[in-house]
Coordinates of C-alpha atoms in Angstrom, one line a residue:
X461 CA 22.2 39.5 -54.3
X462 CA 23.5 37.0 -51.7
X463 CA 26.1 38.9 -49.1
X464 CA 28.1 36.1 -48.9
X465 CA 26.7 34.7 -45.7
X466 CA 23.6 32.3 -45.2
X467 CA 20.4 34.9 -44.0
X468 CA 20.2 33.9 -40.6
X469 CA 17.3 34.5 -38.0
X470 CA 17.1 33.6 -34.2
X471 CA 19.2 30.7 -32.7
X472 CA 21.1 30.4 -36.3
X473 CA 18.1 29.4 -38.1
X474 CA 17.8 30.8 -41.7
X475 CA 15.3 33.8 -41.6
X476 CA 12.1 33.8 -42.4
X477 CA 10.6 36.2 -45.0
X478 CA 6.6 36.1 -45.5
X479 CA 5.8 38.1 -49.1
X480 CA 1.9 39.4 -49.0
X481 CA 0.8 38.8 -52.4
X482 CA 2.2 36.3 -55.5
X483 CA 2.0 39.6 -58.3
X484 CA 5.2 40.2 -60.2
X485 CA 7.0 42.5 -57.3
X486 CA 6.5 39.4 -55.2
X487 CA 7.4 36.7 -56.5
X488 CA 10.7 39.0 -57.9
X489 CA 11.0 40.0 -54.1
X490 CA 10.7 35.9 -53.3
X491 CA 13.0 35.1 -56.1
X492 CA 15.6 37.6 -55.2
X493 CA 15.3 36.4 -51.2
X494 CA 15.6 32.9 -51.7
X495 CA 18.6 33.3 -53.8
X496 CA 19.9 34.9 -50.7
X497 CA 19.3 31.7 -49.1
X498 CA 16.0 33.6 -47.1
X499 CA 13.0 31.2 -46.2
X500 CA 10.2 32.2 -48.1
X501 CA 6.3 31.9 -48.1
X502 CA 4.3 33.7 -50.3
X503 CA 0.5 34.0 -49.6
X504 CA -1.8 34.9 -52.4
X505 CA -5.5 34.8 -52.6
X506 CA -6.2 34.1 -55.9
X507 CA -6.0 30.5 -56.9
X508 CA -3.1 31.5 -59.4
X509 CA -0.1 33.7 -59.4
X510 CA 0.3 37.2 -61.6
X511 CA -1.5 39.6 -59.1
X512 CA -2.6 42.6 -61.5
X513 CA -1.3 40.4 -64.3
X514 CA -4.5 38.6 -64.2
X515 CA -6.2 35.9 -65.7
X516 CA -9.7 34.5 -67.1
X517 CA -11.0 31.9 -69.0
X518 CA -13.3 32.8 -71.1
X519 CA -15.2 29.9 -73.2
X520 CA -12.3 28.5 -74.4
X521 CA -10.2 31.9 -74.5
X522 CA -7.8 32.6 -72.6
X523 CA -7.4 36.3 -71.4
X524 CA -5.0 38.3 -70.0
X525 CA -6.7 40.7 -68.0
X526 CA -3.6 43.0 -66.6
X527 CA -0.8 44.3 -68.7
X528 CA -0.8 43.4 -72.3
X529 CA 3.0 45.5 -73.1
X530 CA 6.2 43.7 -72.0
X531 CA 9.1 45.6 -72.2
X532 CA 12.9 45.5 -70.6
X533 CA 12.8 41.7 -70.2
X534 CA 16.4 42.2 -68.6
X535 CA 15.0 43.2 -65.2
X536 CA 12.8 39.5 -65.3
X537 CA 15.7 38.1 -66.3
X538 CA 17.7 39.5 -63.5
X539 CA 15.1 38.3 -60.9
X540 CA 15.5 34.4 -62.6
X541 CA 19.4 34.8 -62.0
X542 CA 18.8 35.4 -58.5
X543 CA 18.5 31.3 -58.1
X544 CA 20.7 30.8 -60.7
X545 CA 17.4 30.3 -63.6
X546 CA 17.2 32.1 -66.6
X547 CA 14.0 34.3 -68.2
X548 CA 15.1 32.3 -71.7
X549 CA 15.0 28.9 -70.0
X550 CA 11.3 29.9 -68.8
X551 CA 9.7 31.8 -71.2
X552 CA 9.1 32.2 -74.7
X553 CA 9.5 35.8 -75.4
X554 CA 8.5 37.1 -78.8
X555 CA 9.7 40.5 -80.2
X556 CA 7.0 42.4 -81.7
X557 CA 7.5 43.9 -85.4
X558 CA 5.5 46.7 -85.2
X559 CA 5.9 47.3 -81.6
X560 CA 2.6 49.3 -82.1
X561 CA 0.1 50.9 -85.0
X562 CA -1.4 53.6 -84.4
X563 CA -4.5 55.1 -86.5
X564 CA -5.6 58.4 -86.4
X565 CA -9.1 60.3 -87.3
X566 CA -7.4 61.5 -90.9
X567 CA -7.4 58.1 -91.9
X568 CA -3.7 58.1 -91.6
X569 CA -1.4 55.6 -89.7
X570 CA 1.9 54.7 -89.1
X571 CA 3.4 51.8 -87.7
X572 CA 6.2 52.0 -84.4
X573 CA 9.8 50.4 -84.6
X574 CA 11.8 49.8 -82.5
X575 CA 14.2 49.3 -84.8
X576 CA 16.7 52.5 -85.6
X577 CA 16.6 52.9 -89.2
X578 CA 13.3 51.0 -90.2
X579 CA 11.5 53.6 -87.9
X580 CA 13.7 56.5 -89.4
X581 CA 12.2 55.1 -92.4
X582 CA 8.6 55.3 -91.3
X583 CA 9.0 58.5 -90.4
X584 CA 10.2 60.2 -93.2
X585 CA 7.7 58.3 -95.5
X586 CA 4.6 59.3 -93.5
X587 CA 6.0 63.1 -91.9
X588 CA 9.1 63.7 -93.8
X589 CA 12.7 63.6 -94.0
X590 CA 13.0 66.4 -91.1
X591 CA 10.9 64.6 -88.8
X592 CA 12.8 61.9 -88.9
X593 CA 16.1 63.8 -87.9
X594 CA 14.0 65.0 -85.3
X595 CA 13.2 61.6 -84.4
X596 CA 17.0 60.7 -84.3
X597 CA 17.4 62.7 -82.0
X598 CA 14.7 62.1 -79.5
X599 CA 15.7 58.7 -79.6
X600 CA 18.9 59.8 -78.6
X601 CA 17.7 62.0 -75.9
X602 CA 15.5 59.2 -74.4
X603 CA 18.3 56.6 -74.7
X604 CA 20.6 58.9 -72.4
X605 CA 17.4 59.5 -70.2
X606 CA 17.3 56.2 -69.6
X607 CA 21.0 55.6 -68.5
X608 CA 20.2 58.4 -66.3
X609 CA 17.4 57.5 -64.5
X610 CA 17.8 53.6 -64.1
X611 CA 20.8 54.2 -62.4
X612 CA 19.8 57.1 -60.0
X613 CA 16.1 57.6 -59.7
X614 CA 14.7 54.1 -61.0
X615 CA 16.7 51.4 -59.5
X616 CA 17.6 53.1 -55.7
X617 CA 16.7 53.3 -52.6
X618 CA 15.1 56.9 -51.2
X619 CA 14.9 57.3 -47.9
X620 CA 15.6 61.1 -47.9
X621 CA 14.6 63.6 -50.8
X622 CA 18.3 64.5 -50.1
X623 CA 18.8 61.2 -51.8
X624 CA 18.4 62.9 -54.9
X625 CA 21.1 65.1 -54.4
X626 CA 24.4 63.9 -56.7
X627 CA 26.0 64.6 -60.5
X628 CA 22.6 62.8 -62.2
X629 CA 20.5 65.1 -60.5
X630 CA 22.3 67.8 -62.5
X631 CA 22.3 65.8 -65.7
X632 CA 18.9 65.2 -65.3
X633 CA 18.1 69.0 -64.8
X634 CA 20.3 70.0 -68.0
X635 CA 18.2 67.9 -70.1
X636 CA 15.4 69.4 -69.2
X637 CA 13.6 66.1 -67.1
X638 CA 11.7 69.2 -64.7
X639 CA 10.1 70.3 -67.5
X640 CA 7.2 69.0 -68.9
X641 CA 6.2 65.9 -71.0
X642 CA 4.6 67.1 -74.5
X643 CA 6.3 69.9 -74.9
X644 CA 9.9 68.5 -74.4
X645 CA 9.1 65.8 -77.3
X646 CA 7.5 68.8 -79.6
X647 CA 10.8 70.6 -79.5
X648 CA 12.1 67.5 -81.5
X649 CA 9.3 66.5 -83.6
X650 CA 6.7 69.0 -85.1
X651 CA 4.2 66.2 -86.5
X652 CA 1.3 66.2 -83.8
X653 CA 0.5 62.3 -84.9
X654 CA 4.7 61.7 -83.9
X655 CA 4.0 63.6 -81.1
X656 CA 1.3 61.3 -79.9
X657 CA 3.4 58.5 -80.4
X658 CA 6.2 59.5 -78.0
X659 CA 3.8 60.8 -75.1
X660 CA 0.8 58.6 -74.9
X661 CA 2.8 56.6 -72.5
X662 CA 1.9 59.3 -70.0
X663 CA -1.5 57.0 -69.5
X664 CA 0.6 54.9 -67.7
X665 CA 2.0 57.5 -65.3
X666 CA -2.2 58.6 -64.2
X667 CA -1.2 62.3 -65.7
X668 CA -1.6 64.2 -68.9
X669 CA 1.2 64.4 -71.2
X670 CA 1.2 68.3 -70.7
X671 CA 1.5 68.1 -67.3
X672 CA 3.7 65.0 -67.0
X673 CA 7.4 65.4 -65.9
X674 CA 9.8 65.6 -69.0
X675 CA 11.6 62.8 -67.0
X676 CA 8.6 60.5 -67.5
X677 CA 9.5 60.4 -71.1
X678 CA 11.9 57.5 -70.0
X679 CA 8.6 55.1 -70.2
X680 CA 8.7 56.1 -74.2
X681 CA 12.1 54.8 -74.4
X682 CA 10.8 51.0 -72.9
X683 CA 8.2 51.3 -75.5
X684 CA 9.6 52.8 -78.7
X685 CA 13.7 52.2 -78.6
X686 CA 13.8 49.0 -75.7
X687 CA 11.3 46.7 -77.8
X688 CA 8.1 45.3 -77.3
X689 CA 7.9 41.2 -76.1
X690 CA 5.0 39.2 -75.9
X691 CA 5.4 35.9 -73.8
X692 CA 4.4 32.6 -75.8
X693 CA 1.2 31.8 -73.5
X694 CA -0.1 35.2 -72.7
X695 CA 1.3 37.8 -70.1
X696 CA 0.3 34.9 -67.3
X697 CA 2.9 33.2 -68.4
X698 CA 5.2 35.5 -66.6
X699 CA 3.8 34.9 -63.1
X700 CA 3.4 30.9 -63.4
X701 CA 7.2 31.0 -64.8
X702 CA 8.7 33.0 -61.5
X703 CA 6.1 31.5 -59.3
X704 CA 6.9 27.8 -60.6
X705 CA 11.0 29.2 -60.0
X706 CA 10.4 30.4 -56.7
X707 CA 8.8 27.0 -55.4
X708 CA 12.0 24.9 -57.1
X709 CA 14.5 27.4 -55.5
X710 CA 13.2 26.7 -52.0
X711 CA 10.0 29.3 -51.5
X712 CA 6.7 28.2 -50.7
X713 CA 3.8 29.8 -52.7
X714 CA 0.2 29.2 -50.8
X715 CA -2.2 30.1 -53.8
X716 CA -5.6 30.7 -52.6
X717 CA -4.7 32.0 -49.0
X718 CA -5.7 34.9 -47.5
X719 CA -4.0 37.1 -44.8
X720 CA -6.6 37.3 -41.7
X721 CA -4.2 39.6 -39.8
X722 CA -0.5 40.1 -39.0
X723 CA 0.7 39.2 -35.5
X724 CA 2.7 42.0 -34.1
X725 CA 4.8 42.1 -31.0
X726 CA 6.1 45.5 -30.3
X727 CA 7.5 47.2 -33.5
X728 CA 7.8 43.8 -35.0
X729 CA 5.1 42.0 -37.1
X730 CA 5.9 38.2 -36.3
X731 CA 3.5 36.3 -38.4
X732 CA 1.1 35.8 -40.6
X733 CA -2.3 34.4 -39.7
X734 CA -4.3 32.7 -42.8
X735 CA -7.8 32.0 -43.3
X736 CA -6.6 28.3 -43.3
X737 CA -5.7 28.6 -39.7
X738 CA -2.2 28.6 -40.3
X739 CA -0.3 30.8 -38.6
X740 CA 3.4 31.8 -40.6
X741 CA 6.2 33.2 -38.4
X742 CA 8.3 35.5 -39.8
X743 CA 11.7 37.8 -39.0
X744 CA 10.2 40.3 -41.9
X745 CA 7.5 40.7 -44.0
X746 CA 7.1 42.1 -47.2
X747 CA 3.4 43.8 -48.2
X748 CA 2.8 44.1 -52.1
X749 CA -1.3 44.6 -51.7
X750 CA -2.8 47.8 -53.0
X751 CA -1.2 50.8 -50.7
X752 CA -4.5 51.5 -48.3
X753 CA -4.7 47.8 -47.4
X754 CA -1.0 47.4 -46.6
X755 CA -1.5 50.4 -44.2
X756 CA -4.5 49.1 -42.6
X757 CA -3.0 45.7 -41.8
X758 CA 0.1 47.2 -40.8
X759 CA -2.2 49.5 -38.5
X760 CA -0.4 52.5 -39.9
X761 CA -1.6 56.2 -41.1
X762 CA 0.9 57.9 -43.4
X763 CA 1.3 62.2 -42.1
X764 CA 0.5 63.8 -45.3
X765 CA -0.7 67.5 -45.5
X766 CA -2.7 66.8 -49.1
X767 CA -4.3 63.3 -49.8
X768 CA -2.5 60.6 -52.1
X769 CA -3.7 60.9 -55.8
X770 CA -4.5 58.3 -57.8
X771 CA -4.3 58.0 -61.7
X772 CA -7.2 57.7 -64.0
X773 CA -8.4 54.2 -64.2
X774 CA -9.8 52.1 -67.4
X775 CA -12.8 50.2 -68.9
X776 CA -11.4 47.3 -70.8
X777 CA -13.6 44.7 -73.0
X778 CA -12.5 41.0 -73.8
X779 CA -14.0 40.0 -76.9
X780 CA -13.7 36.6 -77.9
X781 CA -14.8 36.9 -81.8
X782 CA -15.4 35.0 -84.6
X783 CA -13.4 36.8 -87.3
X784 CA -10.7 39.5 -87.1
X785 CA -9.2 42.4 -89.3
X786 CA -6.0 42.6 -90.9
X787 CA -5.2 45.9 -90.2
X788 CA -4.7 45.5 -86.5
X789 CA -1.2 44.8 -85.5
X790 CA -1.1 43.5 -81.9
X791 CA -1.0 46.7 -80.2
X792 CA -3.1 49.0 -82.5
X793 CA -3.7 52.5 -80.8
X794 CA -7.1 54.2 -82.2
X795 CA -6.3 58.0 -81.9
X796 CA -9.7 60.3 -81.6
X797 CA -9.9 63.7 -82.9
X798 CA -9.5 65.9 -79.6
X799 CA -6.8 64.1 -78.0
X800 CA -6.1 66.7 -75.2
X801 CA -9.6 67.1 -74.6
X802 CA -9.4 63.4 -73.5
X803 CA -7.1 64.1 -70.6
X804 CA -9.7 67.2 -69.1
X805 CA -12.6 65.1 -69.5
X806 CA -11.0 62.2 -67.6
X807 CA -8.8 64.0 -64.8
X808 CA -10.8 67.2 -64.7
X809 CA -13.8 66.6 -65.4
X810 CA -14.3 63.2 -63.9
X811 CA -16.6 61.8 -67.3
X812 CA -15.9 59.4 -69.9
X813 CA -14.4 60.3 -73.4
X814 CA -16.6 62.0 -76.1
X815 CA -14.1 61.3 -78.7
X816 CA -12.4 57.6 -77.3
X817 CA -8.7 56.9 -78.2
X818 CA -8.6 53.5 -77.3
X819 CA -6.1 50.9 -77.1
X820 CA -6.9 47.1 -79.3
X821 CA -4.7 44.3 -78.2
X822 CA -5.0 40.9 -80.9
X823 CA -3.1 38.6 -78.5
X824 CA -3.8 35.7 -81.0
X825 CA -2.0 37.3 -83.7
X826 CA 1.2 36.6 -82.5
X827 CA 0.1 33.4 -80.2
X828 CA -3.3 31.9 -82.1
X829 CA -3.4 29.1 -78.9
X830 CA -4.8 31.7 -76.6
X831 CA -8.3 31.4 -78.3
X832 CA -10.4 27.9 -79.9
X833 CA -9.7 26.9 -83.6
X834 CA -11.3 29.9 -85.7
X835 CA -11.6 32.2 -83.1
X836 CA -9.7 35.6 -82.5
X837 CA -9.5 37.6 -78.9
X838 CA -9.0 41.3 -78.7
X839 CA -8.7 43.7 -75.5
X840 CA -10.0 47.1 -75.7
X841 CA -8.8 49.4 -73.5
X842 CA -10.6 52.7 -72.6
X843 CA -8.9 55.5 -70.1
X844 CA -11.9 56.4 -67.8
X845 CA -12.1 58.2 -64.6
X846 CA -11.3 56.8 -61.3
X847 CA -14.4 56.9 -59.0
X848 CA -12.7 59.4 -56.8
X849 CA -12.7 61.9 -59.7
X850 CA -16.1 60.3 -61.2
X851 CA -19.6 59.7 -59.9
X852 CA -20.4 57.1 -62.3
X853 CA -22.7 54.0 -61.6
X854 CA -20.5 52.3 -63.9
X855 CA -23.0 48.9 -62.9
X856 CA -25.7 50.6 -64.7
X857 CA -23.2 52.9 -66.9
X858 CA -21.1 50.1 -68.1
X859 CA -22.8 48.1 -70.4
X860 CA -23.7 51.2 -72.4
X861 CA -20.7 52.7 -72.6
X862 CA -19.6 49.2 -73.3
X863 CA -22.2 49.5 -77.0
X864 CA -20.4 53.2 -77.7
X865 CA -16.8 51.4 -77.2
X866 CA -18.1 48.8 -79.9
X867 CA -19.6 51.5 -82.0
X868 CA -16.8 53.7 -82.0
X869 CA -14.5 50.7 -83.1
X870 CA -17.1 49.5 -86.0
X871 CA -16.5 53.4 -87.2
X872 CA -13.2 53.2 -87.0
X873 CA -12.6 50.3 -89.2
X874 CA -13.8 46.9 -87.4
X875 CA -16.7 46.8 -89.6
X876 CA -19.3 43.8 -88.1
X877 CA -17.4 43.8 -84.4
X878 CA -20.4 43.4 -82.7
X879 CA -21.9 40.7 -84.5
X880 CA -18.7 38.8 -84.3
X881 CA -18.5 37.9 -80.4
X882 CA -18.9 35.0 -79.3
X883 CA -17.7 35.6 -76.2
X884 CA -16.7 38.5 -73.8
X885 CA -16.5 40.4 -70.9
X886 CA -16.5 44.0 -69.6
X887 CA -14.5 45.1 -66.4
X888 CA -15.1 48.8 -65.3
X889 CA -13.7 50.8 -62.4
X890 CA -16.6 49.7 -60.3
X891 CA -15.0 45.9 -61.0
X892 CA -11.7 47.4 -60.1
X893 CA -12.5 48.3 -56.9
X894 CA -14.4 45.0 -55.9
X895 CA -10.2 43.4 -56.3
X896 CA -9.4 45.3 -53.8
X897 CA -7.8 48.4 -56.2
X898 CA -8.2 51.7 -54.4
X899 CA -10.7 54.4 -55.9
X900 CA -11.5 51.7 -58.4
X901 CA -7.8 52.2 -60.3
X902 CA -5.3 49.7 -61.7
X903 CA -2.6 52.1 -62.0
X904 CA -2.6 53.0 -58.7
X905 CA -0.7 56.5 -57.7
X906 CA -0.3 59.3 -60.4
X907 CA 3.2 59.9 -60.9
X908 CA 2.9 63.8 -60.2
X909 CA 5.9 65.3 -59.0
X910 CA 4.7 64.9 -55.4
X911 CA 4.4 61.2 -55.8
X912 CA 8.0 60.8 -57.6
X913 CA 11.0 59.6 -56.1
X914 CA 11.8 60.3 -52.7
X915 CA 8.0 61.9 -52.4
X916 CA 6.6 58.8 -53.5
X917 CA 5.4 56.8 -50.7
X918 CA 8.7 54.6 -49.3
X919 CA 8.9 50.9 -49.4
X920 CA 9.8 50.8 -45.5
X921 CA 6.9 51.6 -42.9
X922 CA 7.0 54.1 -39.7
X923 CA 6.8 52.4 -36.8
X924 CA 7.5 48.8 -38.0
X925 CA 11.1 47.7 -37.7
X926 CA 10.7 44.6 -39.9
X927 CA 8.0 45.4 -42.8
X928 CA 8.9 46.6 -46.3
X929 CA 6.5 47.5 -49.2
X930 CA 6.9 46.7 -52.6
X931 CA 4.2 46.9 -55.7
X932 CA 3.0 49.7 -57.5
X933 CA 2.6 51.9 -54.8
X934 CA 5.9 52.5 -53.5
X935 CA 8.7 53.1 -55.0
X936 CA 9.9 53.2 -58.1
X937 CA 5.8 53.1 -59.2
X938 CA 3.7 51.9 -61.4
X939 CA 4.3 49.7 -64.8
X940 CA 5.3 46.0 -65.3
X941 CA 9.2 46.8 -65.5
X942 CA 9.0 49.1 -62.6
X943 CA 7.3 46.9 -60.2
X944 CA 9.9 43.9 -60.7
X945 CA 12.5 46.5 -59.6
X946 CA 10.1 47.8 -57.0
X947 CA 10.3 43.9 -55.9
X948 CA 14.5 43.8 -55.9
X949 CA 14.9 47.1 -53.9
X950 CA 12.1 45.5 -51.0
X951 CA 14.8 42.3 -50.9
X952 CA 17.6 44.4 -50.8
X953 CA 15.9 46.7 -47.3
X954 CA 15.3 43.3 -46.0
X955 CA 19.3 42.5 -47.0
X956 CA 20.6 45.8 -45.7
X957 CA 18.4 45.1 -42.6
X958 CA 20.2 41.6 -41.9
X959 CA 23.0 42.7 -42.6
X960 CA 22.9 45.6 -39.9
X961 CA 21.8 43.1 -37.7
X962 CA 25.0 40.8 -37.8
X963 CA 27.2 43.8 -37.5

């Protein structure tokens, strides 16, 4: 990262870089800046680092309340060698074997590997020895996605959609990444429970898997070929470990802070006011808060002929229990019956599912210190509507739906759930939207083709020569790998920036 020269600012002092938010774009933006040898603060309101990677503590339990799936550790890694630190020296990062299990409403299930032959293996003992050629090669064909799209679409800089324009565009094109999502993985695999398995991950991008780009598929690699970590401590180990790097590489991280307003001189934003009273000069500043707020302290209205979308959102439950069943892996996926229907009752029709396919995290499977002696702690994860495209009063809603979740699960195999909490806690779009998240999502902007790439909203800002975005939001979007390099390419605008500067 460093350009070989000390960042400087006005009369030769090192500049000054003041990072909105201590979530994992952040603190990678913070890492990768003060490597440059950048001054850093990083303001946070919560009394704790992680942003959407949240935390609770929960009667003894200790709950991750954000992403639960780690996957391409290298790009955390990359933001610890940025000051010289390594994601091995910090964390604890366990492989998970299965990456996932999923049950389905036949009473069938089969277990994901990441693992070349043992999922070959899988494959042909639950679909057949065909299938599992056709597995072969979709792993293939999302291996070369990958190398594709990290280099030219993922990790880059768009300021242009002529940005696209190059040989990768073509090899994108040729493998059919304009084309659509499902249908690209059924020409490979004829087993609808396989095909499930290789386009769920089209949650993540807020669109249905027969509508998603083809080129979305590349999240199906991270999942099902990349591997699946889980970090000794809980997902918030991840932002204490980059946070507590940033502070010994030079940064200063002001948990429990609040930004009042940005001071702005001209086209320039040249500090930060507090609710402390401290006021933070800066030479740039970086905004990593949900899209709509960044715009509104930035004073800024983005010229769009059509209104942003934003992807469905989720109910999850934290159940702190006293017992726990054998047949959930840590990630255990829960398929319904009328999978498809799922996505038009959600996006469409704006109402919860009839037939839930729902998502079980057992974090103390693989780390039994998360909950007390005896106990057990499972997340239960529900796509729901965002309250732009529902009208539910989820306050009154929730704790029913929150008794058909439970149901549904009892049904489904965890016989006695309900009678086995101890402790728990429901979080609903409505609670969503009281953190600040627009329309009441965590996922932010669907990844339709409008949103993608160089039509995704940038990370720099009309009008202000010294503020870049990162998060989410912007570029490259949402998910935990993406928003670490969402964090890099915001350092390297602020680099490119300095860099003009001394020219």
């Amino acid at each position: 990262m460093n350009c070989g020269r000390p960042a400087t600012g006005t009369a030769g002092r090192r500049a000054r870089v003041a990072v909105v938010g201590a979530g994992l774009s952040g603190l990678a933006c913070a890492l990768h800046l003060s490597g440059a040898g950048y001054e850093v603060d990083v303001v946070e309101r919560q009394d704790h680092p992680g942003g959407r990677a949240g935390r609770l503590d929960m009667d003894g339990f200790r709950v991750d309340t954000g992403p639960t799936v780690l996957t391409m550790p290298e790009l955390l890694d990359e933001a610890f060698r940025a000051v010289g630190d390594s994601v091995h020296d910090r964390l604890e990062l366990i492989p998970l074997h299965p990456a996932y299990r999923a049950f389905y409403a036949d009473g069938s299930s089969i277990d994901v590997h990441t693992d070349r032959t043992r999922m070959a293996a899988e494959v042909a003992r639950t679909s057949g020895v065909e299938e599992a050629v056709g597995y072969l090669r979709l792993r293939d064909r999302l291996t070369r996605l990958y190398g594709i799209e990290m280099r030219s679409f993922i990790d880059a800089q768009f300021d242009s959609p002529l940005d696209l324009l190059g040989p990768d565009l073509v090899r994108l094109a040729a493998m059919g990444g304009f084309g659509r999502w499902a249908p690209a993985v059924g020409r490979h695999l004829r087993d609808e429970r396989l095909r499930r398995l290789f386009s769920f991950q089209a949650l993540y991008a807020g669109v249905p898997p027969q509508r998603a780009l083809a080129a979305y598929a590349v999240i199906a690699y991270m999942d099902t070929v990349a591997g699946v970590y889980f970090p000794e401590g809980g997902l918030r180990a991840v932002g204490a470990a980059m946070a507590s790097a940033a502070a010994e590489a030079g940064a200063r991280v002001h948990l429990g802070t609040s930004v009042r307003r940005l001071e702005r001189h001209g086209d320039r934003i040249a500090a930060l006011h507090t609710d402390r009273g401290e006021r933070l000069p800066c030479d740039h500043v970086v905004l990593t808060n949900d899209l709509p707020d960044a715009y509104r302290m930035l004073g800024h209205r983005p010229r769009r002929p059509v209104p942003h979308r934003y992807a469905p959102s989720a109910v999850v439950l934290h159940l702190g229990t006293d017992r726990t069943w054998d047949r959930l892996a840590h990630h255990t996926i829960l398929f319904g019956h009328h999978w498809e229907r799922t996505f038009t009752e959600i996006v469409d029709g704006g109402t919860t599912m009839s037939d839930p396919s729902l998502l079980v995290t057992r974090p103390t499977l693989t780390d039994p210190t998360l909950a007390p002696p005896g106990r057990h702690l499972h997340y239960v994860l529900a796509p729901a509507p965002n309250l732009r495209a529902g009208r539910i009063d989820w306050d009154r809603e929730g704790p029913r739906y929150r008794d058909r979740i439970v149901a549904t699960l009892e049904k489904r195999g965890l016989e006695g759930l309900d009678s086995s909490v101890c402790a728990e806690r429901l979080v609903t779009p409505a609670d969503w939207e009281r953190q600040g998240m627009a329309y009441g999502t965590p996922f932010s902007l669907a990844h339709t083709f409008a949103q993608t790439g160089p039509f995704r909203p940038r990370n720099t800002v009309r009008g202000t020569r010294n503020a870049v975005l990162a998060g989410c939001g912007t570029t490259p979007g949402v998910g935990l790998p993406t928003v670490l390099v969402s964090g890099k390419l915001a350092a390297h605008r602020i680099l490119e920036r300095s860099e003009r500067g001394r020219g």
